[in-house]
CSV table of C-alpha atoms in Angstrom, one decimal:
chain,number,residue,atom,x,y,z
A,1,MET,CA,82.7,79.8,79.2
A,2,SER,CA,82.5,77.0,81.8
A,3,LYS,CA,84.0,74.6,79.3
A,4,VAL,CA,86.9,77.0,78.7
A,5,LEU,CA,87.5,77.1,82.5
A,6,LEU,CA,87.5,73.3,82.6
A,7,VAL,CA,90.2,73.2,79.9
A,8,VAL,CA,92.2,75.8,81.8
A,9,GLN,CA,91.9,73.8,85.0
A,10,ARG,CA,92.9,70.6,83.2
A,11,GLU,CA,96.0,72.1,81.5
A,12,TYR,CA,97.0,73.9,84.7
A,13,LEU,CA,96.7,71.0,87.1
A,14,ALA,CA,98.2,68.5,84.6
A,15,ARG,CA,101.4,70.5,84.5
A,16,VAL,CA,101.8,71.8,88.0
A,17,LYS,CA,101.5,68.3,89.4
A,18,LYS,CA,104.4,67.0,87.4
A,19,LYS,CA,107.7,66.4,89.2
A,20,SER,CA,109.5,68.1,86.3
A,21,PHE,CA,107.5,71.3,87.1
A,22,LEU,CA,108.4,71.2,90.7
A,23,LEU,CA,112.1,70.5,90.0
A,24,ALA,CA,112.3,73.3,87.4
A,25,THR,CA,110.5,75.8,89.6
A,26,ILE,CA,112.8,75.1,92.6
A,27,LEU,CA,116.1,74.5,90.9
A,28,THR,CA,116.0,77.2,88.2
A,29,PRO,CA,116.6,80.1,90.7
A,30,LEU,CA,119.6,78.2,92.1
A,31,ILE,CA,121.1,77.2,88.7
A,32,PHE,CA,122.2,80.7,87.5
A,33,PRO,CA,123.7,81.8,90.8
A,34,THR,CA,125.5,78.5,91.1
A,35,ILE,CA,126.9,78.7,87.5
A,36,MET,CA,128.1,82.3,88.2
A,37,GLY,CA,129.6,81.2,91.5
A,38,VAL,CA,131.5,78.4,89.8
A,39,PHE,CA,132.8,80.7,87.1
A,40,LEU,CA,133.9,83.2,89.7
A,41,TRP,CA,135.6,80.5,91.7
A,42,ILE,CA,137.4,79.2,88.7
A,43,ALA,CA,138.5,82.7,87.6
A,44,VAL,CA,139.8,83.6,91.0
A,45,GLY,CA,141.6,80.2,91.3
A,46,GLU,CA,143.2,80.7,87.9
A,47,GLU,CA,144.3,84.3,88.8
A,48,LYS,CA,145.9,83.1,92.0
A,49,GLY,CA,147.5,80.0,90.6
A,50,GLU,CA,148.5,81.2,87.2
A,51,ALA,CA,152.2,81.7,86.5
A,52,LEU,CA,153.6,85.1,85.8
A,53,ARG,CA,153.5,85.9,82.1
A,54,ILE,CA,156.7,87.8,81.0
A,55,ILE,CA,156.5,90.0,77.9
A,56,GLU,CA,159.8,90.9,76.3
A,57,VAL,CA,159.9,94.5,75.1
A,58,VAL,CA,162.3,95.6,72.4
A,59,ASP,CA,162.2,99.4,72.2
A,60,GLU,CA,164.4,101.0,69.5
A,61,ASN,CA,163.5,104.5,70.8
A,62,ASN,CA,164.5,103.8,74.4
A,63,LEU,CA,161.6,106.0,75.5
A,64,PHE,CA,158.9,103.6,76.5
A,65,PHE,CA,158.2,102.0,79.8
A,66,LEU,CA,155.2,99.8,80.7
A,67,GLU,CA,154.2,99.0,84.2
A,68,SER,CA,153.7,95.3,85.2
A,69,ARG,CA,150.2,94.5,86.3
A,70,ASP,CA,148.2,91.4,87.4
A,71,GLN,CA,149.9,88.4,85.9
A,72,TYR,CA,151.8,90.3,83.2
A,73,ALA,CA,155.4,91.5,83.7
A,74,PHE,CA,157.4,93.5,81.1
A,75,SER,CA,161.1,92.8,80.5
A,76,PHE,CA,163.2,95.5,78.8
A,77,SER,CA,166.5,94.4,77.2
A,78,ASN,CA,168.8,95.1,74.3
A,79,SER,CA,167.8,91.9,72.5
A,80,SER,CA,167.2,91.9,68.8
A,81,PRO,CA,163.8,91.2,67.4
A,82,GLU,CA,164.9,87.8,66.1
A,83,GLU,CA,166.3,86.9,69.6
A,84,ALA,CA,163.0,88.0,71.2
A,85,LYS,CA,161.0,85.9,68.8
A,86,MET,CA,163.1,82.8,69.6
A,87,GLN,CA,162.4,83.4,73.3
A,88,VAL,CA,158.7,83.3,72.6
A,89,GLN,CA,159.0,80.2,70.5
A,90,SER,CA,161.1,78.4,73.1
A,91,GLY,CA,158.6,79.3,75.8
A,92,ASP,CA,160.9,81.5,77.8
A,93,ARG,CA,158.7,84.5,77.2
A,94,TYR,CA,154.9,84.7,76.9
A,95,GLY,CA,155.1,87.4,74.2
A,96,PHE,CA,157.2,90.0,72.5
A,97,LEU,CA,156.4,93.7,72.0
A,98,TYR,CA,158.3,95.3,69.2
A,99,ILE,CA,158.5,99.2,69.2
A,100,PRO,CA,160.4,100.4,66.1
A,101,LYS,CA,161.7,103.9,65.6
A,102,ILE,CA,158.5,105.9,65.4
A,103,ASN,CA,157.2,109.4,64.7
A,104,LEU,CA,155.4,110.5,67.9
A,105,GLU,CA,152.9,112.5,65.9
A,106,LYS,CA,151.9,109.3,64.0
A,107,PRO,CA,153.1,106.2,65.9
A,108,THR,CA,152.8,103.2,63.6
A,109,GLY,CA,154.6,99.9,63.1
A,110,ILE,CA,154.3,98.6,66.7
A,111,VAL,CA,153.8,94.8,66.7
A,112,TYR,CA,153.0,92.2,69.4
A,113,TYR,CA,154.1,88.6,68.9
A,114,GLY,CA,152.7,85.8,71.0
A,115,SER,CA,152.5,82.1,71.1
A,116,SER,CA,148.7,82.3,71.4
A,117,ASN,CA,146.1,84.9,70.3
A,118,PRO,CA,146.1,87.8,72.9
A,119,SER,CA,142.8,88.7,74.6
A,120,MET,CA,141.0,91.9,73.7
A,121,SER,CA,141.5,93.3,77.2
A,122,PHE,CA,145.3,92.7,77.0
A,123,VAL,CA,145.7,94.4,73.6
A,124,SER,CA,143.6,97.3,74.8
A,125,SER,CA,145.8,97.6,77.9
A,126,LEU,CA,148.9,97.7,75.8
A,127,GLU,CA,147.5,100.3,73.5
A,128,SER,CA,146.3,102.4,76.4
A,129,GLY,CA,149.7,102.3,78.1
A,130,LEU,CA,151.6,103.2,74.9
A,131,LYS,CA,149.1,106.0,74.2
A,132,ARG,CA,149.6,107.6,77.6
A,133,ARG,CA,153.4,107.5,77.1
A,134,VAL,CA,153.2,109.0,73.6
A,135,GLU,CA,151.1,111.8,74.9
A,136,GLU,CA,153.6,112.5,77.7
A,137,LEU,CA,156.5,112.6,75.3
A,138,ARG,CA,154.7,115.0,72.9
A,139,MET,CA,153.8,117.3,75.8
A,140,GLN,CA,157.5,117.3,76.9
A,141,GLU,CA,158.5,118.3,73.4
A,142,ALA,CA,156.0,121.1,73.5
A,143,GLY,CA,157.3,122.3,76.9
A,144,ILE,CA,154.2,121.2,78.8
A,145,ASP,CA,154.7,119.5,82.1
A,146,PRO,CA,152.4,116.4,82.1
A,147,LYS,CA,152.1,116.7,85.9
A,148,VAL,CA,150.6,120.2,85.6
A,149,LEU,CA,148.1,119.0,83.0
A,150,GLU,CA,147.2,116.0,85.2
A,151,ALA,CA,146.6,118.2,88.1
A,152,TYR,CA,144.0,120.1,86.1
A,153,ARG,CA,142.2,117.0,84.9
A,154,THR,CA,138.8,116.6,86.5
A,155,VAL,CA,135.7,114.4,86.3
A,156,VAL,CA,132.3,116.0,85.6
A,157,ASN,CA,129.2,114.1,86.6
A,158,ILE,CA,125.8,115.2,85.3
A,159,GLN,CA,122.7,114.5,87.4
A,160,ALA,CA,119.7,113.9,85.0
A,161,ILE,CA,116.3,115.2,86.1
A,162,THR,CA,113.0,114.8,84.3
A,163,LEU,CA,110.3,117.4,84.3
A,164,ASP,CA,106.6,116.3,83.9
A,165,ASN,CA,103.8,118.6,82.7
A,166,SER,CA,103.1,119.7,86.2
A,167,GLY,CA,106.7,120.8,86.7
A,168,GLU,CA,107.5,118.1,89.2
A,169,GLU,CA,111.2,117.1,89.2
A,170,LYS,CA,112.3,113.5,89.4
A,171,LEU,CA,115.9,112.1,89.5
A,172,THR,CA,116.8,109.6,86.8
A,173,ASP,CA,119.7,107.4,85.9
A,174,ALA,CA,120.3,105.9,82.5
A,175,THR,CA,122.1,102.8,84.0
A,176,VAL,CA,119.2,102.0,86.3
A,177,ASN,CA,116.6,102.5,83.5
A,178,TYR,CA,118.7,100.4,81.1
A,179,GLY,CA,118.8,97.6,83.6
A,180,ILE,CA,115.1,97.6,84.3
A,181,GLY,CA,114.3,97.7,80.6
A,182,PHE,CA,116.8,95.0,79.7
A,183,PHE,CA,115.6,92.6,82.4
A,184,THR,CA,111.8,93.0,81.8
A,185,GLY,CA,112.2,92.9,78.0
A,186,ILE,CA,114.3,89.8,78.0
A,187,LEU,CA,112.0,88.1,80.5
A,188,ILE,CA,109.0,88.5,78.2
A,189,TYR,CA,111.1,87.3,75.2
A,190,ILE,CA,112.1,84.1,77.0
A,191,PHE,CA,108.6,83.5,78.4
A,192,ILE,CA,106.9,83.8,75.0
A,193,PHE,CA,109.3,81.3,73.4
A,194,VAL,CA,109.3,78.8,76.3
A,195,TYR,CA,105.6,78.6,76.9
A,196,GLY,CA,104.6,79.2,73.3
A,197,ASN,CA,106.6,76.0,72.4
A,198,GLN,CA,104.8,74.2,75.3
A,199,ILE,CA,101.5,75.1,73.7
A,200,MET,CA,102.6,73.8,70.3
A,201,GLN,CA,104.0,70.6,71.7
A,202,GLY,CA,100.9,69.9,73.8
A,203,VAL,CA,98.6,70.3,70.7
A,204,ILE,CA,100.8,68.1,68.6
A,205,GLU,CA,100.8,65.4,71.3
A,206,GLU,CA,97.0,65.4,71.7
A,207,LYS,CA,96.6,65.4,67.9
A,208,SER,CA,99.0,62.5,67.4
A,209,SER,CA,97.3,60.4,70.1
A,210,ARG,CA,93.8,61.2,68.7
A,211,ILE,CA,92.7,62.6,72.1
A,212,ILE,CA,91.8,65.9,70.4
A,213,GLU,CA,89.1,64.1,68.4
A,214,ILE,CA,87.3,63.1,71.6
A,215,LEU,CA,87.7,66.6,73.1
A,216,VAL,CA,86.2,68.5,70.1
A,217,SER,CA,83.1,66.3,70.2
A,218,SER,CA,82.1,68.0,73.5
A,219,ILE,CA,83.8,71.4,73.2
A,220,LYS,CA,84.2,74.0,70.4
A,221,PRO,CA,87.7,74.1,68.9
A,222,PHE,CA,88.1,77.8,69.7
A,223,ASP,CA,87.2,77.2,73.3
A,224,LEU,CA,89.7,74.3,73.5
A,225,MET,CA,92.5,76.4,72.0
A,226,LEU,CA,91.7,79.4,74.3
A,227,GLY,CA,91.6,77.2,77.4
A,228,LYS,CA,94.9,75.6,76.5
A,229,ILE,CA,96.6,78.9,75.9
A,230,ILE,CA,95.3,80.4,79.2
A,231,GLY,CA,96.0,77.3,81.2
A,232,ILE,CA,99.6,77.0,80.1
A,233,GLY,CA,100.0,80.8,80.6
A,234,ALA,CA,98.7,80.4,84.2
A,235,VAL,CA,101.4,77.7,84.7
A,236,GLY,CA,104.0,80.2,83.6
A,237,LEU,CA,102.8,83.0,85.8
A,238,THR,CA,102.7,80.6,88.8
A,239,GLN,CA,106.3,79.6,88.1
A,240,PHE,CA,107.3,83.2,87.6
A,241,LEU,CA,105.8,84.3,90.9
A,242,ILE,CA,107.4,81.4,92.8
A,243,TRP,CA,110.8,82.4,91.3
A,244,ILE,CA,110.4,86.0,92.5
A,245,VAL,CA,109.7,84.8,96.0
A,246,LEU,CA,112.6,82.3,96.0
A,247,ILE,CA,115.1,84.7,94.4
A,248,SER,CA,114.1,87.4,96.9
A,249,GLY,CA,114.6,85.0,99.8
A,250,ILE,CA,117.9,83.7,98.5
A,251,SER,CA,119.2,87.2,97.8
A,252,SER,CA,118.2,88.3,101.3
A,253,VAL,CA,120.0,85.4,102.9
A,254,VAL,CA,123.2,85.8,100.7
A,255,LEU,CA,123.3,89.6,101.2
A,256,GLY,CA,122.7,89.2,104.9
A,257,TYR,CA,125.6,86.7,105.1
A,258,PHE,CA,127.9,89.3,103.7
A,259,GLY,CA,126.4,92.0,105.9
A,260,LEU,CA,124.6,93.7,103.0
A,261,GLN,CA,120.9,94.5,102.5
A,262,MET,CA,118.3,94.4,99.8
A,263,PRO,CA,117.6,97.7,98.0
A,264,GLN,CA,114.1,98.1,99.5
A,265,GLN,CA,115.5,97.5,103.0
A,266,THR,CA,118.1,100.3,102.5
A,267,ALA,CA,115.4,102.6,101.1
A,268,MET,CA,113.2,102.1,104.2
A,269,GLU,CA,116.1,102.9,106.4
A,270,MET,CA,116.8,106.2,104.6
A,271,ALA,CA,114.3,107.8,107.1
A,272,ASN,CA,117.0,107.2,109.7
A,273,PRO,CA,119.1,110.4,110.0
A,274,GLU,CA,122.3,108.4,110.7
A,275,MET,CA,121.7,106.3,107.6
A,276,MET,CA,121.1,109.5,105.6
A,277,GLU,CA,124.4,110.9,106.8
A,278,LEU,CA,126.2,107.8,105.8
A,279,VAL,CA,124.6,107.5,102.4
A,280,ASN,CA,125.2,111.2,101.7
A,281,GLY,CA,128.9,110.6,102.3
A,282,ASN,CA,129.0,108.3,99.3
A,283,ASP,CA,128.0,110.3,96.2
A,284,ASP,CA,127.5,107.2,93.9
A,285,LEU,CA,125.4,105.3,96.4
A,286,SER,CA,123.4,108.3,97.3
A,287,SER,CA,122.6,109.1,93.7
A,288,ILE,CA,121.6,105.5,92.9
A,289,LEU,CA,119.4,105.1,95.9
A,290,ALA,CA,117.7,108.5,95.3
A,291,VAL,CA,116.9,107.4,91.7
A,292,ILE,CA,115.6,104.0,92.9
A,293,MET,CA,113.3,105.6,95.5
A,294,GLN,CA,111.7,107.8,92.8
A,295,ILE,CA,111.0,105.1,90.3
A,296,ASN,CA,107.3,104.3,89.9
A,297,PHE,CA,107.6,100.6,90.3
A,298,SER,CA,103.8,100.1,90.5
A,299,LYS,CA,103.4,101.6,87.0
A,300,ILE,CA,106.3,99.5,85.6
A,301,ALA,CA,104.9,96.4,87.3
A,302,LEU,CA,101.4,96.9,85.8
A,303,THR,CA,102.9,97.7,82.4
A,304,PHE,CA,105.0,94.6,82.6
A,305,VAL,CA,102.1,92.3,83.6
A,306,PHE,CA,100.0,93.7,80.7
A,307,TYR,CA,102.7,93.1,78.0
A,308,PHE,CA,103.7,89.9,79.7
A,309,ILE,CA,100.2,88.5,79.3
A,310,GLY,CA,99.4,90.3,76.1
A,311,GLY,CA,102.5,89.2,74.2
A,312,TYR,CA,102.0,85.6,75.4
A,313,LEU,CA,98.4,85.5,74.3
A,314,LEU,CA,99.2,87.0,70.9
A,315,TYR,CA,102.0,84.6,70.1
A,316,GLY,CA,100.4,81.7,72.0
A,317,SER,CA,97.5,81.5,69.5
A,318,PHE,CA,99.9,81.2,66.6
A,319,PHE,CA,101.9,78.4,68.4
A,320,ALA,CA,98.6,76.6,69.0
A,321,ALA,CA,97.6,77.0,65.3
A,322,ILE,CA,100.9,75.6,64.2
A,323,GLY,CA,100.6,72.6,66.5
A,324,ALA,CA,97.1,71.9,65.1
A,325,ALA,CA,98.3,72.1,61.5
A,326,VAL,CA,101.2,69.6,61.7
A,327,ASP,CA,101.7,66.0,62.7
A,328,SER,CA,105.1,66.2,64.3
A,329,PRO,CA,107.5,68.8,65.8
A,330,SER,CA,109.8,68.5,62.7
A,331,ASP,CA,107.0,69.6,60.4
A,332,ALA,CA,106.4,72.6,62.6
A,333,GLN,CA,109.8,74.2,62.0
A,334,GLN,CA,108.9,75.8,58.7
A,335,PHE,CA,105.9,77.6,60.3
A,336,VAL,CA,107.7,78.6,63.5
A,337,LEU,CA,110.3,80.7,61.6
A,338,PRO,CA,107.9,83.5,60.4
A,339,ILE,CA,106.5,84.1,63.9
A,340,THR,CA,110.0,84.1,65.5
A,341,ILE,CA,111.2,86.8,63.1
A,342,PRO,CA,109.2,89.6,64.8
A,343,LEU,CA,110.4,88.4,68.2
A,344,LEU,CA,114.0,88.5,67.0
A,345,ILE,CA,113.5,92.0,65.5
A,346,ALA,CA,112.1,93.1,68.9
A,347,TYR,CA,115.0,91.4,70.7
A,348,PHE,CA,117.8,93.1,68.7
A,349,GLY,CA,115.8,96.3,68.4
A,350,LEU,CA,115.7,96.5,72.2
A,351,PHE,CA,119.5,96.6,72.4
A,352,ALA,CA,120.3,98.5,69.3
A,353,PHE,CA,117.6,101.2,69.4
A,354,VAL,CA,115.1,101.2,72.3
A,355,LEU,CA,117.5,101.1,75.3
A,356,VAL,CA,120.0,103.4,73.5
A,357,ASP,CA,117.4,106.1,72.5
A,358,PRO,CA,113.9,105.3,73.7
A,359,ALA,CA,112.6,108.6,72.1
A,360,SER,CA,113.7,107.8,68.6
A,361,ASN,CA,111.2,107.1,65.8
A,362,ILE,CA,112.3,103.5,65.4
A,363,SER,CA,111.9,102.9,69.1
A,364,PHE,CA,108.4,104.4,68.9
A,365,TRP,CA,107.3,102.1,66.0
A,366,LEU,CA,108.9,99.0,67.6
A,367,SER,CA,106.8,99.8,70.8
A,368,ILE,CA,103.6,100.4,68.8
A,369,VAL,CA,103.5,97.4,66.4
A,370,PRO,CA,101.7,94.5,68.3
A,371,PHE,CA,104.3,91.9,67.2
A,372,THR,CA,107.2,93.8,68.7
A,373,SER,CA,105.6,96.0,71.4
A,374,PRO,CA,105.6,93.4,74.3
A,375,ILE,CA,109.4,93.5,74.3
A,376,ALA,CA,110.2,97.0,73.0
A,377,MET,CA,107.7,98.9,75.1
A,378,MET,CA,109.3,97.6,78.3
A,379,GLY,CA,112.5,99.2,77.2
A,380,ARG,CA,110.8,102.5,76.8
A,381,ALA,CA,108.6,102.2,79.9
A,382,SER,CA,111.7,102.0,82.1
A,383,TYR,CA,112.7,105.4,80.9
A,384,GLY,CA,109.2,106.8,81.1
A,385,VAL,CA,106.8,106.9,78.2
A,386,PRO,CA,104.0,109.4,77.2
A,387,PHE,CA,100.5,108.3,78.1
A,388,PHE,CA,99.3,108.5,74.5
A,389,ASP,CA,102.1,106.2,73.3
A,390,LEU,CA,101.3,103.7,76.0
A,391,ALA,CA,97.6,103.8,75.5
A,392,LEU,CA,98.0,103.4,71.7
A,393,SER,CA,100.4,100.5,72.1
A,394,MET,CA,98.1,98.7,74.5
A,395,SER,CA,95.1,99.2,72.3
A,396,LEU,CA,96.9,97.9,69.2
A,397,LEU,CA,98.2,94.9,71.2
A,398,ILE,CA,94.6,94.0,72.2
A,399,LEU,CA,93.4,94.4,68.6
A,400,GLY,CA,96.4,92.4,67.4
A,401,PHE,CA,95.6,89.6,69.9
A,402,LEU,CA,91.9,89.5,68.7
A,403,MET,CA,93.0,89.4,65.1
A,404,THR,CA,95.7,86.7,65.5
A,405,THR,CA,93.3,84.6,67.7
A,406,TRP,CA,90.6,84.9,65.0
A,407,VAL,CA,93.1,83.8,62.3
A,408,ALA,CA,94.6,81.0,64.5
A,409,ALA,CA,91.2,79.7,65.4
A,410,LYS,CA,90.3,79.2,61.7
A,411,ILE,CA,93.5,77.1,61.3
A,412,TYR,CA,93.1,75.3,64.5
A,413,LYS,CA,89.4,74.4,63.8
A,414,ILE,CA,90.4,72.5,60.6
A,415,GLY,CA,93.9,71.5,61.3
A,416,ILE,CA,93.3,69.4,64.5
A,417,LEU,CA,91.2,66.9,62.5
A,418,MET,CA,93.6,66.7,59.6
A,419,HIS,CA,96.1,63.8,59.5
A,420,GLY,CA,98.7,62.5,57.1
A,421,SER,CA,98.5,65.4,54.6
A,422,LYS,CA,101.4,67.7,53.8
A,423,VAL,CA,100.6,71.2,55.0
A,424,THR,CA,102.0,74.2,53.1
A,425,TYR,CA,101.4,78.0,53.4
A,426,LYS,CA,98.9,77.7,50.6
A,427,THR,CA,97.0,75.1,52.7
A,428,LEU,CA,97.0,77.4,55.7
A,429,TRP,CA,95.6,80.2,53.6
A,430,LYS,CA,92.9,77.9,52.3
A,431,TRP,CA,91.9,77.0,55.8
A,432,ILE,CA,91.8,80.6,56.9
A,433,ARG,CA,89.3,81.3,54.0
A,434,LEU,CA,87.2,78.3,54.7
A,435,GLY,CA,87.3,78.4,58.6
């Protein structure tokens, strides 16, 4: 065990002392806010400086009217469709909307002509405006006053409450749960890929330089592999914790500059009666804060740490085995694909099934199978998951890690001393049987 710790220490210190580690750790929390800020600045600048886009409308029904909005203005005239097309081609008009004689019960044949492909939001806006107008015209034909109908329209909001076995009630919000599940699941996905590749690259480099042959003369291959996996994982956790501190600090400064507060600060001030009165005056804010205050962040954090580490160890052993089996990164690509497929299944399953319906059968199985559970279970955990499901998933992940480590160790033991030979899946199977 002492030799494993020495390998862990060597891998950890060798990486955290690099300038690249310090730069990546410090700059990464600044990169994404900076990129978003630049995009927002460009978008705002374009919106302010962009010329007005005039859309020519030819309405053969003389019934439609579209309100100008943002940088779009609608011009209604008696021009023919051919004349309107020429205006678009000459650049006098940004686009041309043609509304032929239509049946209000089945409006078809409406066409938009433009010098460039219209955006999805623009087309959706046109369709929405025309739809509202058609509905108004149909109501008028039926003798219904649209204003009366509009006066009776209302918005109904449902407050979701979960009941546990003891009968305790807890507020919940699908948007908040979705956000937590999305963030934690994607974080584990990225972590496994980034640091799994670091393990593979490190093993390939040591094997190519023949350093590995010196190391295995004084330490068992399994201990060397385990120490490398744990050491690089510790580097990732260190980087992750530093990012949390930096992002929290930067967020506090930025929000403070705009006179806002972090959510936990707002929650702490909820005990103040004046603050409670202010929050209660805003239904949306009150609902969101009430949900956030009832979330069991300790349970989610512990679940995240378990799957964060468990998923990394499970896949890390495979990346180490691949690195030991090949002589160059290009040779490793054929073996990386099979272990990335379960990760991709978990990634897409998180969006398509788990976050949409965490109680479905497919969400259950994605969160139970060890190769997909590190990502999928975080999507379910954010909504609340039965203890049995969580315990079963964790147990299977531990068993999965032990199994994959046992298989990877057999490949690693033989592969690190093999040079120059072309490795195939048949070769790997042979090493597993002989290891």
